[in-house]
JSON list of C-alpha atoms in Angstrom, two decimals:
[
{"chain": "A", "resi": 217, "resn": "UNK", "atom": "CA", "xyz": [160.66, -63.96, 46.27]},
{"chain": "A", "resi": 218, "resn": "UNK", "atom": "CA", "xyz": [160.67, -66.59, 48.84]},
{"chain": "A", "resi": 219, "resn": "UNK", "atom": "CA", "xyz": [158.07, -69.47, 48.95]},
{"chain": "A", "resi": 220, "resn": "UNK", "atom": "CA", "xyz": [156.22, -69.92, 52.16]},
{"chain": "A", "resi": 221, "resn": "UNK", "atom": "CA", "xyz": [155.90, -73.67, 52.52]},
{"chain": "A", "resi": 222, "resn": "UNK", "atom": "CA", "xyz": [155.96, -77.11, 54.68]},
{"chain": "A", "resi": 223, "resn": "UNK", "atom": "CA", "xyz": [158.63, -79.39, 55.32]},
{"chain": "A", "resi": 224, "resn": "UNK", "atom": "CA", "xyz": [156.97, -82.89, 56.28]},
{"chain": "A", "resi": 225, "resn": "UNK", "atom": "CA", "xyz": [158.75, -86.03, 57.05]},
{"chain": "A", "resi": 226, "resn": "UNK", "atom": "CA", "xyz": [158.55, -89.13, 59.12]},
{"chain": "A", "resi": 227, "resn": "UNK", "atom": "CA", "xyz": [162.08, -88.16, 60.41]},
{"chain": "A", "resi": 228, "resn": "UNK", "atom": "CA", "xyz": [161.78, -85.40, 62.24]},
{"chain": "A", "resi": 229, "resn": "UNK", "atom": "CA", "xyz": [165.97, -84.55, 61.72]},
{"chain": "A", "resi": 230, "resn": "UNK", "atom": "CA", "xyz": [165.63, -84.64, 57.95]},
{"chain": "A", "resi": 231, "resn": "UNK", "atom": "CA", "xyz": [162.64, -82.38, 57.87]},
{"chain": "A", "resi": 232, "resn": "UNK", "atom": "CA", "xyz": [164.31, -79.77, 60.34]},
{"chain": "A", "resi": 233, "resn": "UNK", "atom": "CA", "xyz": [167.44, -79.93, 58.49]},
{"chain": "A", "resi": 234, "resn": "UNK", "atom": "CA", "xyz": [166.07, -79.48, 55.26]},
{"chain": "A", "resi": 235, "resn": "UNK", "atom": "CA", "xyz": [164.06, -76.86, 57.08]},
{"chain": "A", "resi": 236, "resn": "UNK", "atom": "CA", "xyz": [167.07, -75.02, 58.13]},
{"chain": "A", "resi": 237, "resn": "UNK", "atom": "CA", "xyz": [168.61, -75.28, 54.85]},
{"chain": "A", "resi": 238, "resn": "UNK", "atom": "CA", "xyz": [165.52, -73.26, 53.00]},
{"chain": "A", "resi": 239, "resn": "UNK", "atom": "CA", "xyz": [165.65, -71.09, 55.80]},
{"chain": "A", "resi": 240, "resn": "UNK", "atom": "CA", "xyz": [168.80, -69.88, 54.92]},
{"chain": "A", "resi": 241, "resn": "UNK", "atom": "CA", "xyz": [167.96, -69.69, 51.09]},
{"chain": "A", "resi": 242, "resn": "UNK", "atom": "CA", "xyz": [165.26, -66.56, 52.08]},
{"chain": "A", "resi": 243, "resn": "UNK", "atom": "CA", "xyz": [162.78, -68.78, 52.33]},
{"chain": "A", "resi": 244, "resn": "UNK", "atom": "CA", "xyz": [159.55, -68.70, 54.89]},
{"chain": "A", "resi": 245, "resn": "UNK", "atom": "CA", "xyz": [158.86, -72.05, 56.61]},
{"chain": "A", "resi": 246, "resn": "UNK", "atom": "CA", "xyz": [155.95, -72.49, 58.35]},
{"chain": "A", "resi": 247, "resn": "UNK", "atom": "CA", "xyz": [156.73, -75.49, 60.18]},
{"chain": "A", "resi": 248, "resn": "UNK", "atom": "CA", "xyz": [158.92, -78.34, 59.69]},
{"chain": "A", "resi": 249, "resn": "UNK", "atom": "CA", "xyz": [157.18, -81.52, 61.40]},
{"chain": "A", "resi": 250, "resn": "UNK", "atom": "CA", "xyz": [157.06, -85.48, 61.15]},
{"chain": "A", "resi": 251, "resn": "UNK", "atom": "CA", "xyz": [152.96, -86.29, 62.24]},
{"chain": "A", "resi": 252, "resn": "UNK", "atom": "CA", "xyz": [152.89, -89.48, 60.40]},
{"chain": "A", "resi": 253, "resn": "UNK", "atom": "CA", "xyz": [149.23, -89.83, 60.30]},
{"chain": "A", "resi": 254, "resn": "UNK", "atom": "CA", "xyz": [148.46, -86.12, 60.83]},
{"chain": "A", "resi": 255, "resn": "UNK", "atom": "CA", "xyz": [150.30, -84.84, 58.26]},
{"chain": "A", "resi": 256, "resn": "UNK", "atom": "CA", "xyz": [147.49, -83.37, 55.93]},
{"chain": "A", "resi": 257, "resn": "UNK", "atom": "CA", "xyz": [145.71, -81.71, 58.52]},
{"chain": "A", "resi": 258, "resn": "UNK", "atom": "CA", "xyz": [148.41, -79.49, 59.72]},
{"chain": "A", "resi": 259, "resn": "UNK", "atom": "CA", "xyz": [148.98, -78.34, 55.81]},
{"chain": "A", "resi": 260, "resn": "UNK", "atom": "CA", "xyz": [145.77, -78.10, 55.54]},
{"chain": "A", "resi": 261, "resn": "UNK", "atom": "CA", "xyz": [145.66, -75.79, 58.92]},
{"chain": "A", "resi": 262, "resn": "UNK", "atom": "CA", "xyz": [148.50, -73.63, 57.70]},
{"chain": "A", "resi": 263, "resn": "UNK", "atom": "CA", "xyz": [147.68, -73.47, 53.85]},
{"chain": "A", "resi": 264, "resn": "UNK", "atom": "CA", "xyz": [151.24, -73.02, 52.96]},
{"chain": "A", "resi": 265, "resn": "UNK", "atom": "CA", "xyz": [152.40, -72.38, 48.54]},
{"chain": "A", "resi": 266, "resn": "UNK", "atom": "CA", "xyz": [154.34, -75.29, 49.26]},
{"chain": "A", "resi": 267, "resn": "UNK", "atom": "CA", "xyz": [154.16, -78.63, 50.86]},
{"chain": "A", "resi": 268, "resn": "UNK", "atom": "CA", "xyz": [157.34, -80.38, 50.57]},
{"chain": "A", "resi": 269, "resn": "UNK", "atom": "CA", "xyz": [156.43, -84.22, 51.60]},
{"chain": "A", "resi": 270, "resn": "UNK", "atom": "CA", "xyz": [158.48, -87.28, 52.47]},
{"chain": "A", "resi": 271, "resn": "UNK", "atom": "CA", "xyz": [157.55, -90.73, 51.94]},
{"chain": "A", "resi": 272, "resn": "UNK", "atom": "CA", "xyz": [159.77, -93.53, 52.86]},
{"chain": "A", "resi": 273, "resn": "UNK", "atom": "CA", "xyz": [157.42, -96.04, 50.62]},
{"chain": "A", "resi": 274, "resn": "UNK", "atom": "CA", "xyz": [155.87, -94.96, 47.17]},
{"chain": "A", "resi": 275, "resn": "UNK", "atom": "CA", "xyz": [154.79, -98.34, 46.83]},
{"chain": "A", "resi": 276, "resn": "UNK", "atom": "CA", "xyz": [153.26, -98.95, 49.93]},
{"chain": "A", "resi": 277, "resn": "UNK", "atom": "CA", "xyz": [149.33, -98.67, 50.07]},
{"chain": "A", "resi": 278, "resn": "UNK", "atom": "CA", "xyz": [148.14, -95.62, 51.12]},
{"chain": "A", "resi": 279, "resn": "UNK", "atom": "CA", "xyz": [151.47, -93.70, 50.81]},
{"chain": "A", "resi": 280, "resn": "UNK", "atom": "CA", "xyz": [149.90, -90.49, 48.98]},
{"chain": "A", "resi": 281, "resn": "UNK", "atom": "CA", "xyz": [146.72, -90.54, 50.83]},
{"chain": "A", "resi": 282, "resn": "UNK", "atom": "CA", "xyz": [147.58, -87.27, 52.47]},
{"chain": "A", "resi": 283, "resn": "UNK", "atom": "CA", "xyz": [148.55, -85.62, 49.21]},
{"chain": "A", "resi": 284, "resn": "UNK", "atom": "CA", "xyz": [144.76, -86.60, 48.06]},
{"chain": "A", "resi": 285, "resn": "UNK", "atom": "CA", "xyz": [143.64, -85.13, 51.25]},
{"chain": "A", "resi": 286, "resn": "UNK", "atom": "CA", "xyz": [145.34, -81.66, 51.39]},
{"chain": "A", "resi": 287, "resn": "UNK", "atom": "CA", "xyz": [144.55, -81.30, 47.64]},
{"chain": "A", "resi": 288, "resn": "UNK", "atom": "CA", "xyz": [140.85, -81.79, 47.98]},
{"chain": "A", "resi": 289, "resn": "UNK", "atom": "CA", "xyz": [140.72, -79.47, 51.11]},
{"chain": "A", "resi": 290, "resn": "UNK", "atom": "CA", "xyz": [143.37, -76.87, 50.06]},
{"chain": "A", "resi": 291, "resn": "UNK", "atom": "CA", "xyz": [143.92, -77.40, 45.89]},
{"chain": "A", "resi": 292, "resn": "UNK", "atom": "CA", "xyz": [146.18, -73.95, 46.24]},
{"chain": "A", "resi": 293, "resn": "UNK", "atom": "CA", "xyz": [149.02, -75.87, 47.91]},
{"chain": "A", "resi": 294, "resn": "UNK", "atom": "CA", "xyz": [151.37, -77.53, 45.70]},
{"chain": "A", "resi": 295, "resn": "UNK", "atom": "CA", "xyz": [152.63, -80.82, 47.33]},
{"chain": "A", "resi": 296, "resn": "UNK", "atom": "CA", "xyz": [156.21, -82.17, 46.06]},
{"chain": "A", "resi": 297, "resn": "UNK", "atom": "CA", "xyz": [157.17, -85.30, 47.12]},
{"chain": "A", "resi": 298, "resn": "UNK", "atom": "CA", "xyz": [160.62, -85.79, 48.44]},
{"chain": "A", "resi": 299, "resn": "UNK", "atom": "CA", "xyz": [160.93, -89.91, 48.24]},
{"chain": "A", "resi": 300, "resn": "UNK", "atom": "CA", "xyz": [163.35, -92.66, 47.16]},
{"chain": "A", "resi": 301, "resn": "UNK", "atom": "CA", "xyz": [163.72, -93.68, 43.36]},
{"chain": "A", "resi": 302, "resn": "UNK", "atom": "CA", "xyz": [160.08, -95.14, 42.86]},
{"chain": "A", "resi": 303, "resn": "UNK", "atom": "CA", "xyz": [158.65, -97.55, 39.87]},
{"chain": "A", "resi": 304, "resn": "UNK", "atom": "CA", "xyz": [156.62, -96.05, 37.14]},
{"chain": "A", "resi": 305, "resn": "UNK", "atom": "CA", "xyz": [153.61, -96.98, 38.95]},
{"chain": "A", "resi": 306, "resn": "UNK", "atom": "CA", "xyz": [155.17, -95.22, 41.77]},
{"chain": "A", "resi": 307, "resn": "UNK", "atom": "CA", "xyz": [155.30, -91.72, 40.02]},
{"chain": "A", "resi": 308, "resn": "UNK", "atom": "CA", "xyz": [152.43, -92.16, 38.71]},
{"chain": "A", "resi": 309, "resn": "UNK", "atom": "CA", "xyz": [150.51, -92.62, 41.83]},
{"chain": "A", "resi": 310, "resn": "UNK", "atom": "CA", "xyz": [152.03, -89.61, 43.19]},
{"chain": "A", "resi": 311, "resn": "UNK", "atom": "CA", "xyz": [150.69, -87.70, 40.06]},
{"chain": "A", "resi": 312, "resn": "UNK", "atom": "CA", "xyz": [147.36, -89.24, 40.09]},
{"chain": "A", "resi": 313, "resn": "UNK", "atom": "CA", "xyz": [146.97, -88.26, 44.03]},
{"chain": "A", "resi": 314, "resn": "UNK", "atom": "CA", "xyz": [147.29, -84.73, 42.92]},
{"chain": "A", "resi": 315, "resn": "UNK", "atom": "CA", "xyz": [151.15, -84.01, 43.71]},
{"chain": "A", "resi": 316, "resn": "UNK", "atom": "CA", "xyz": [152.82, -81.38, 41.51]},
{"chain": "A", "resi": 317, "resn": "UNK", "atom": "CA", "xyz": [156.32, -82.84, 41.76]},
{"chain": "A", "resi": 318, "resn": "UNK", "atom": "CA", "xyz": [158.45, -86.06, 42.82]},
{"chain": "A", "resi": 319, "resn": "UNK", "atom": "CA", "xyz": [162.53, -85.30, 44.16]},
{"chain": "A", "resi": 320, "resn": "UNK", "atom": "CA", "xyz": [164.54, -87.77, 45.07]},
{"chain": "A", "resi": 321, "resn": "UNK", "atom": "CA", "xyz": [165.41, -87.72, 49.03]},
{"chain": "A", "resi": 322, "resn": "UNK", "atom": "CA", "xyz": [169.28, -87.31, 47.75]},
{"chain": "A", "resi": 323, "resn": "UNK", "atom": "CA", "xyz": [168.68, -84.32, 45.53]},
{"chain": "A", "resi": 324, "resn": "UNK", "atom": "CA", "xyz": [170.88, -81.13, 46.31]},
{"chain": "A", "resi": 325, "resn": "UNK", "atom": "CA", "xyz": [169.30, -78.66, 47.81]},
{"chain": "A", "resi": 326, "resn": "UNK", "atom": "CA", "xyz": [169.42, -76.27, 44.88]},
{"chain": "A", "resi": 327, "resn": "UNK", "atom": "CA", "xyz": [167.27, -79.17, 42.96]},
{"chain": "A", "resi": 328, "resn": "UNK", "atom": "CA", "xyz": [164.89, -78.83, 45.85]},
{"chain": "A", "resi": 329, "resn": "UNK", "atom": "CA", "xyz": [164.02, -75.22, 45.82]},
{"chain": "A", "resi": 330, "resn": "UNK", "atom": "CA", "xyz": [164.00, -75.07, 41.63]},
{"chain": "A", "resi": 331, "resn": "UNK", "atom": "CA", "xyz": [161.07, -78.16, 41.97]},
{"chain": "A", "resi": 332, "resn": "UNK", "atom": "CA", "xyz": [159.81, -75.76, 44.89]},
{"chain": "A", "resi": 333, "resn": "UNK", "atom": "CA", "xyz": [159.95, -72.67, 42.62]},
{"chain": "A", "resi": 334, "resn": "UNK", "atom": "CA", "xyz": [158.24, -74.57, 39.35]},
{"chain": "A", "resi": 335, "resn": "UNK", "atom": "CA", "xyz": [155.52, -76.37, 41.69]},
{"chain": "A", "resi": 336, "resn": "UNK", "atom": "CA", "xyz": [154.27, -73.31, 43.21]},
{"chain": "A", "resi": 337, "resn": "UNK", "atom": "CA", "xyz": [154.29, -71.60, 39.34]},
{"chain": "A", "resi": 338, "resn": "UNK", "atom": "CA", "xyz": [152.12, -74.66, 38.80]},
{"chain": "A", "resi": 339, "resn": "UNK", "atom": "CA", "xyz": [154.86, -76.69, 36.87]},
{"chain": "A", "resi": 340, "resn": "UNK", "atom": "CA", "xyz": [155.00, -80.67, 36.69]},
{"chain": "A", "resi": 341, "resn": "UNK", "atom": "CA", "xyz": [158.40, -81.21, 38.21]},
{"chain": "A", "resi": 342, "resn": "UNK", "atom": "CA", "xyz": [160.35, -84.79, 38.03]},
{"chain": "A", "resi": 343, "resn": "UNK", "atom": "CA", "xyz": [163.68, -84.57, 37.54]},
{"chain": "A", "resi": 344, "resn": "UNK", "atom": "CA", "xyz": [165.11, -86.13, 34.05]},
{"chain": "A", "resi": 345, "resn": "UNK", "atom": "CA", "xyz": [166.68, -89.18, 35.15]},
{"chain": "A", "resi": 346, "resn": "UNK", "atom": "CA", "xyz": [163.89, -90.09, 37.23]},
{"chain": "A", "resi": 347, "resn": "UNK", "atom": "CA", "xyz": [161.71, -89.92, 33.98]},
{"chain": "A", "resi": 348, "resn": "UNK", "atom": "CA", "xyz": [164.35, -91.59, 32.33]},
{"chain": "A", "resi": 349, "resn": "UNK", "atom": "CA", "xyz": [164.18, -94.31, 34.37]},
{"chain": "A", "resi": 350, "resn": "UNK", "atom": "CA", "xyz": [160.54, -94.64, 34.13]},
{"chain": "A", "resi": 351, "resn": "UNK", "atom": "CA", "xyz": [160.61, -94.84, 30.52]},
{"chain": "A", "resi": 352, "resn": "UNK", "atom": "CA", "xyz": [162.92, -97.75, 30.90]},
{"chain": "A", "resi": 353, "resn": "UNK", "atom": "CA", "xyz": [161.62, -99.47, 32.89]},
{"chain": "A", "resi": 354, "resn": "UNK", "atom": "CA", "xyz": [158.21, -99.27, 31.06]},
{"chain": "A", "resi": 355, "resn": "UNK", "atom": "CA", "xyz": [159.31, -99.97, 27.79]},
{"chain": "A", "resi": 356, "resn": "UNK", "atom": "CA", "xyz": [161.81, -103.26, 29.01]},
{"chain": "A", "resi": 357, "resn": "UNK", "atom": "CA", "xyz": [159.21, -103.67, 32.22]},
{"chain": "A", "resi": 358, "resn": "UNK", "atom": "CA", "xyz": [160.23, -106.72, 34.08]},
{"chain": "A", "resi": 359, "resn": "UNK", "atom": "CA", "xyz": [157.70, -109.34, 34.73]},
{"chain": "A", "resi": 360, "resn": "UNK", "atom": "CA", "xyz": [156.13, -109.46, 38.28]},
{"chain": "A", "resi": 361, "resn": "UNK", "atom": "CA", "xyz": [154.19, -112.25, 39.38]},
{"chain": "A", "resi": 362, "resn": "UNK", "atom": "CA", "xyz": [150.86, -111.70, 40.71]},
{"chain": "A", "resi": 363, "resn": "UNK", "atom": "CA", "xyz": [151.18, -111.43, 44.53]},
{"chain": "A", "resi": 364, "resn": "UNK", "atom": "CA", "xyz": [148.47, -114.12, 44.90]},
{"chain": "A", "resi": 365, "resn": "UNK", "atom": "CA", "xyz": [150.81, -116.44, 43.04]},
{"chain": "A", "resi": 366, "resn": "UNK", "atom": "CA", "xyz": [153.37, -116.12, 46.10]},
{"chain": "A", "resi": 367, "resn": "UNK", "atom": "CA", "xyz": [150.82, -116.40, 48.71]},
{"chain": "A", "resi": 368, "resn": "UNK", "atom": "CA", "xyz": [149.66, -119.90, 46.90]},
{"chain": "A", "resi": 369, "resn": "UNK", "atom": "CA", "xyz": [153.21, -120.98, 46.51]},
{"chain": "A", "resi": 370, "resn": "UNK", "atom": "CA", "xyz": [153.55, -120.74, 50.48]},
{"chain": "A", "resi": 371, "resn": "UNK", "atom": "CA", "xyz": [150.81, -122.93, 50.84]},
{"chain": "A", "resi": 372, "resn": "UNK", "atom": "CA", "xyz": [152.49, -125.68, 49.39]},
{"chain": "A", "resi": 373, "resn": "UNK", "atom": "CA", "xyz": [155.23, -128.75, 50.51]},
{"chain": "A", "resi": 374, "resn": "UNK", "atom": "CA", "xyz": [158.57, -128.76, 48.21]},
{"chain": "A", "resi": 375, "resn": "UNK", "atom": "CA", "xyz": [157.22, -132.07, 46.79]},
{"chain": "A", "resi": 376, "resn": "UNK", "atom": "CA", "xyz": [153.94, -130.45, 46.06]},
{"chain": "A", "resi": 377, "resn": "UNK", "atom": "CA", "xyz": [155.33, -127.61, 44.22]},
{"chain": "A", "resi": 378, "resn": "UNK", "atom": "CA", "xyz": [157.37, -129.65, 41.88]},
{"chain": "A", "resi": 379, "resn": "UNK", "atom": "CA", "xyz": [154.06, -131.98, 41.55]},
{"chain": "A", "resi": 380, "resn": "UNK", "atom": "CA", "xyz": [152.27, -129.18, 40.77]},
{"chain": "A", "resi": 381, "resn": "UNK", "atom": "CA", "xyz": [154.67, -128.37, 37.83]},
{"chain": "A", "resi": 382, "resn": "UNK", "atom": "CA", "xyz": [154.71, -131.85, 36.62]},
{"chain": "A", "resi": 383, "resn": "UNK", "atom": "CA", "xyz": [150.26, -131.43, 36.75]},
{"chain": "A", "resi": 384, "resn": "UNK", "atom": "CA", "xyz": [151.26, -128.20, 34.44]},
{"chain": "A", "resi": 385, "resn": "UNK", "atom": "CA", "xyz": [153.64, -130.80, 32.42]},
{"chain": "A", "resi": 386, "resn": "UNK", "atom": "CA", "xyz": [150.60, -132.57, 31.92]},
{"chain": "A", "resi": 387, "resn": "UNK", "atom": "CA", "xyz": [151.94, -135.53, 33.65]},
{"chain": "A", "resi": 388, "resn": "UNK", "atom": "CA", "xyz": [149.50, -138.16, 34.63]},
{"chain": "A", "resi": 389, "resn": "UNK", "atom": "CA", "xyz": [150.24, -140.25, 37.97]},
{"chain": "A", "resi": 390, "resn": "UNK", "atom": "CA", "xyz": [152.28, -142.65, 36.17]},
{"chain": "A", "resi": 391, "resn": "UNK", "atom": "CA", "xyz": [154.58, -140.23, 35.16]},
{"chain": "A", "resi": 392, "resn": "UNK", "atom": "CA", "xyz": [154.44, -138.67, 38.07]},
{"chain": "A", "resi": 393, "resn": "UNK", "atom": "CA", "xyz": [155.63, -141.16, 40.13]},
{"chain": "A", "resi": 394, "resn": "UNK", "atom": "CA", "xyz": [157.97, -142.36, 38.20]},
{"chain": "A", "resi": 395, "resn": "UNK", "atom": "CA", "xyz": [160.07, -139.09, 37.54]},
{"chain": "A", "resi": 396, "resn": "UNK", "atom": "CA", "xyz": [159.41, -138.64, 41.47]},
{"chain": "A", "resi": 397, "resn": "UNK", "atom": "CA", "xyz": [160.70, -141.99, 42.41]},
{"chain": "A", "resi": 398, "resn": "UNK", "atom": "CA", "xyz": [157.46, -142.54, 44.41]},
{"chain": "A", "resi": 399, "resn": "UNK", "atom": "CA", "xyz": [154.54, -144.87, 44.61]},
{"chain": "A", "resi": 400, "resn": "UNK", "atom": "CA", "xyz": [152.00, -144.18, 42.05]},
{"chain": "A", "resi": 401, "resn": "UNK", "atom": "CA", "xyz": [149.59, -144.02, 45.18]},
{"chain": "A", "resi": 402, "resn": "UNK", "atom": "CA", "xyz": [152.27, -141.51, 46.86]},
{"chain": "A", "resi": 403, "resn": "UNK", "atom": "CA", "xyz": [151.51, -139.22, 43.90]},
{"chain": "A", "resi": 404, "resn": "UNK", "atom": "CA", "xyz": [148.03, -139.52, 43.67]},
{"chain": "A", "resi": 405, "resn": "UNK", "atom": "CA", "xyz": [148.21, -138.54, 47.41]},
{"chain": "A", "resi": 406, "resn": "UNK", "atom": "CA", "xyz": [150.19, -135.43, 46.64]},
{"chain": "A", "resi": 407, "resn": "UNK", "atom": "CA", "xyz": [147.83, -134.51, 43.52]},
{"chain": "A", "resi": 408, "resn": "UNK", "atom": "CA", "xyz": [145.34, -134.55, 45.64]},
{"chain": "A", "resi": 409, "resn": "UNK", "atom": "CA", "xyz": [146.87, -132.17, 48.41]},
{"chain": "A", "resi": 410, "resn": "UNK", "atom": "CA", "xyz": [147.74, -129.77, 45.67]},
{"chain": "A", "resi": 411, "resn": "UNK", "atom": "CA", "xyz": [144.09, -129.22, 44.35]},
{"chain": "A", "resi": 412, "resn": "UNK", "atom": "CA", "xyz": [142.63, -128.42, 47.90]},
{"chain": "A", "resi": 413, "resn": "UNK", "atom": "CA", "xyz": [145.22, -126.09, 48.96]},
{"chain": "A", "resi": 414, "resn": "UNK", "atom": "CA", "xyz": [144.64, -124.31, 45.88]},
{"chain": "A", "resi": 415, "resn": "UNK", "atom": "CA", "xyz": [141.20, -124.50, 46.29]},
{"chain": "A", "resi": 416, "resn": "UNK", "atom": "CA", "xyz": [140.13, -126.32, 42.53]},
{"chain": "A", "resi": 417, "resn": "UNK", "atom": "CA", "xyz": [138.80, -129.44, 41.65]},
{"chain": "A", "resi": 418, "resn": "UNK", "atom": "CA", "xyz": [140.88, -130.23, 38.88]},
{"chain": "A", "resi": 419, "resn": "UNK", "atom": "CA", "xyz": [144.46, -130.88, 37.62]},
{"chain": "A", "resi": 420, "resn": "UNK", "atom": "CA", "xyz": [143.61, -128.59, 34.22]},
{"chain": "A", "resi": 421, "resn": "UNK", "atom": "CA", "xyz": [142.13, -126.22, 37.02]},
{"chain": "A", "resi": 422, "resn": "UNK", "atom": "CA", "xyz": [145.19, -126.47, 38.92]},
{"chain": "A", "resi": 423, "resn": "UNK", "atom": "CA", "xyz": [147.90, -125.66, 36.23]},
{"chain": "A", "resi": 424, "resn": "UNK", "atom": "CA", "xyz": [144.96, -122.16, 34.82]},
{"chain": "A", "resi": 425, "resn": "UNK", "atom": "CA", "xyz": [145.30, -121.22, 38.18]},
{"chain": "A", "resi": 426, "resn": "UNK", "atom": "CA", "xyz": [149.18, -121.51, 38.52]},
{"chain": "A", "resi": 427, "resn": "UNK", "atom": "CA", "xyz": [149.80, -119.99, 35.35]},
{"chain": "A", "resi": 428, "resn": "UNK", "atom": "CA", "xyz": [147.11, -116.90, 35.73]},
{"chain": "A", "resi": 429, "resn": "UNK", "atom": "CA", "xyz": [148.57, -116.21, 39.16]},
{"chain": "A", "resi": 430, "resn": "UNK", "atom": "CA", "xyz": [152.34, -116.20, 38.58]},
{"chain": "A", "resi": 431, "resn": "UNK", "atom": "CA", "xyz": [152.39, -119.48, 40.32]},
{"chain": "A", "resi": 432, "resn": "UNK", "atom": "CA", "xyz": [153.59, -121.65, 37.84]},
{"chain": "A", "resi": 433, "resn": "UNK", "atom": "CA", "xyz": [156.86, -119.30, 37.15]},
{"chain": "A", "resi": 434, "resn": "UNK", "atom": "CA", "xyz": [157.98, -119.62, 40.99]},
{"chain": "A", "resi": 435, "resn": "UNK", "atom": "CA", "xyz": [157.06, -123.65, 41.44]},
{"chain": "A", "resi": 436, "resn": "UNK", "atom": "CA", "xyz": [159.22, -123.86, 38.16]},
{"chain": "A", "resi": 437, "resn": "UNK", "atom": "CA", "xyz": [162.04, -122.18, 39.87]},
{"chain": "A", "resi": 438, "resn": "UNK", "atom": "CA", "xyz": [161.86, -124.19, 42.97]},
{"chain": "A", "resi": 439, "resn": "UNK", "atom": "CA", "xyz": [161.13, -127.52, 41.71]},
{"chain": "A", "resi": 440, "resn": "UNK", "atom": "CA", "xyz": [163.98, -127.28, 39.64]},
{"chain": "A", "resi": 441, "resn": "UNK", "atom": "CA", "xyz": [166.70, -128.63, 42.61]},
{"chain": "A", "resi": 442, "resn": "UNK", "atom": "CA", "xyz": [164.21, -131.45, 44.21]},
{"chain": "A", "resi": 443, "resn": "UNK", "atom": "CA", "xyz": [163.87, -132.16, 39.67]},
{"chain": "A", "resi": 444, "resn": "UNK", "atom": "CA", "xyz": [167.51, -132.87, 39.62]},
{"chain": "A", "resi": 445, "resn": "UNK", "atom": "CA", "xyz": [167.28, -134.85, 42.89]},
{"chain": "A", "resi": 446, "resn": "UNK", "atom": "CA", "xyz": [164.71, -137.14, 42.09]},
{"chain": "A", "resi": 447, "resn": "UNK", "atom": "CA", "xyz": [167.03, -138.39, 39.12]},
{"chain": "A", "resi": 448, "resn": "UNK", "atom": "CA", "xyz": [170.07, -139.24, 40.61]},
{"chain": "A", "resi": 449, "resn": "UNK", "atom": "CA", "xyz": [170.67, -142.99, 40.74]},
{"chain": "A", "resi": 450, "resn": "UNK", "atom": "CA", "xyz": [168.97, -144.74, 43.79]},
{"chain": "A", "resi": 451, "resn": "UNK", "atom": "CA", "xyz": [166.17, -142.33, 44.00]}
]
């Protein structure tokens, strides 16, 4: 028996294609459309089994919004998202918005209408290697700085980042200027400029702040070249 359902995508051509494609399989579309921002309220107007959804972003905010929409208006449909290879978290927030199902965009069609099939029979679907990579990439995750970290890190001069890693160092201005090649009261300067662009009062508050944020990983990588120019011979 054929599922009546809703093709939705930002690209209009992929949603009529794939469209077409189901129609051909026996199955009853009810509309194939790409209303960005209006996309739950036409499902929820036409209450299809099926609501096969496209997202271009998993990881961009809001991205299931509509899925938690046309699930608290109309729990009955079963929304699948049709999306690129997402994180964990990305999954995840798909479930959590109330989506029965997560296909990649480059699925066969035949993959499509078995997650269709298993949705509507109120089935979890994610394909295996999707989970697979989930699982991976949970158990070996891969560290991401907080985004505040980069957002700090913009803030500041080349010479202030690698000051600021030399503050983590626990370098006093001595130091400082000497590894720099600068005047001690060049460094004090530059200490100085680091704490109120990063909004503390203190070097110790500094280098918590850098470290908590992520900071302290990205100065580290890009002080390391102005580091090895600061002790060549004449500087």
């Amino acid at each position: 028996m054929g599922v009546r359902l809703m093709v939705v995508d930002d690209h209009r051509l992929l949603a009529e294609a794939l469209a077409s494609a189901l129609k051909l399989r026996g199955h009853r579309v009810l509309a194939a459309a790409a209303p960005a921002a209006g996309a739950a309220d036409l499902v929820v107007s036409r209450a299809p089994e099926v609501c096969l959804l496209g997202t271009a972003g998993p990881a961009e905010p809001g991205a299931f919004d509509p899925v938690v929409k046309i699930k608290r208006e109309r729990p009955q449909v079963a929304v699948v998202v049709l999306g690129p290879v997402p994180s964990p978290r990305g999954i995840a927030a798909a479930f959590a918005a109330g989506a029965s199902g997560y296909v990649r965009h480059d699925e066969r069609i035949e993959g499509v209408e078995r997650a269709m099939m298993k949705a509507r029979a109120g089935e979890a679907v994610v394909a295996p290697a999707l989970l697979q990579g989930a699982f991976a990439e949970l158990l070996n995750p891969v560290a991401q700085p907080d985004d505040e970290g980069q957002r700090l890190l913009r803030l500041l001069t080349p010479r202030e980042i690698e000051v600021l890693v030399r503050v983590a160092e626990g370098e006093d201005t001595r130091l400082i200027a000497a590894g720099m090649g600068i005047a001690p009261s060049t460094a004090r300067t530059h200490v100085q400029r680091v704490l109120m662009k990063l909004g503390v009062g203190s070097r110790l508050e500094a280098a918590a702040l850098a470290a908590r944020t992520g900071l302290l990983d990205r100065a580290t990588t890009a002080a390391a070249p102005l580091a090895r120019v600061s002790r060549l011979p004449g500087r």
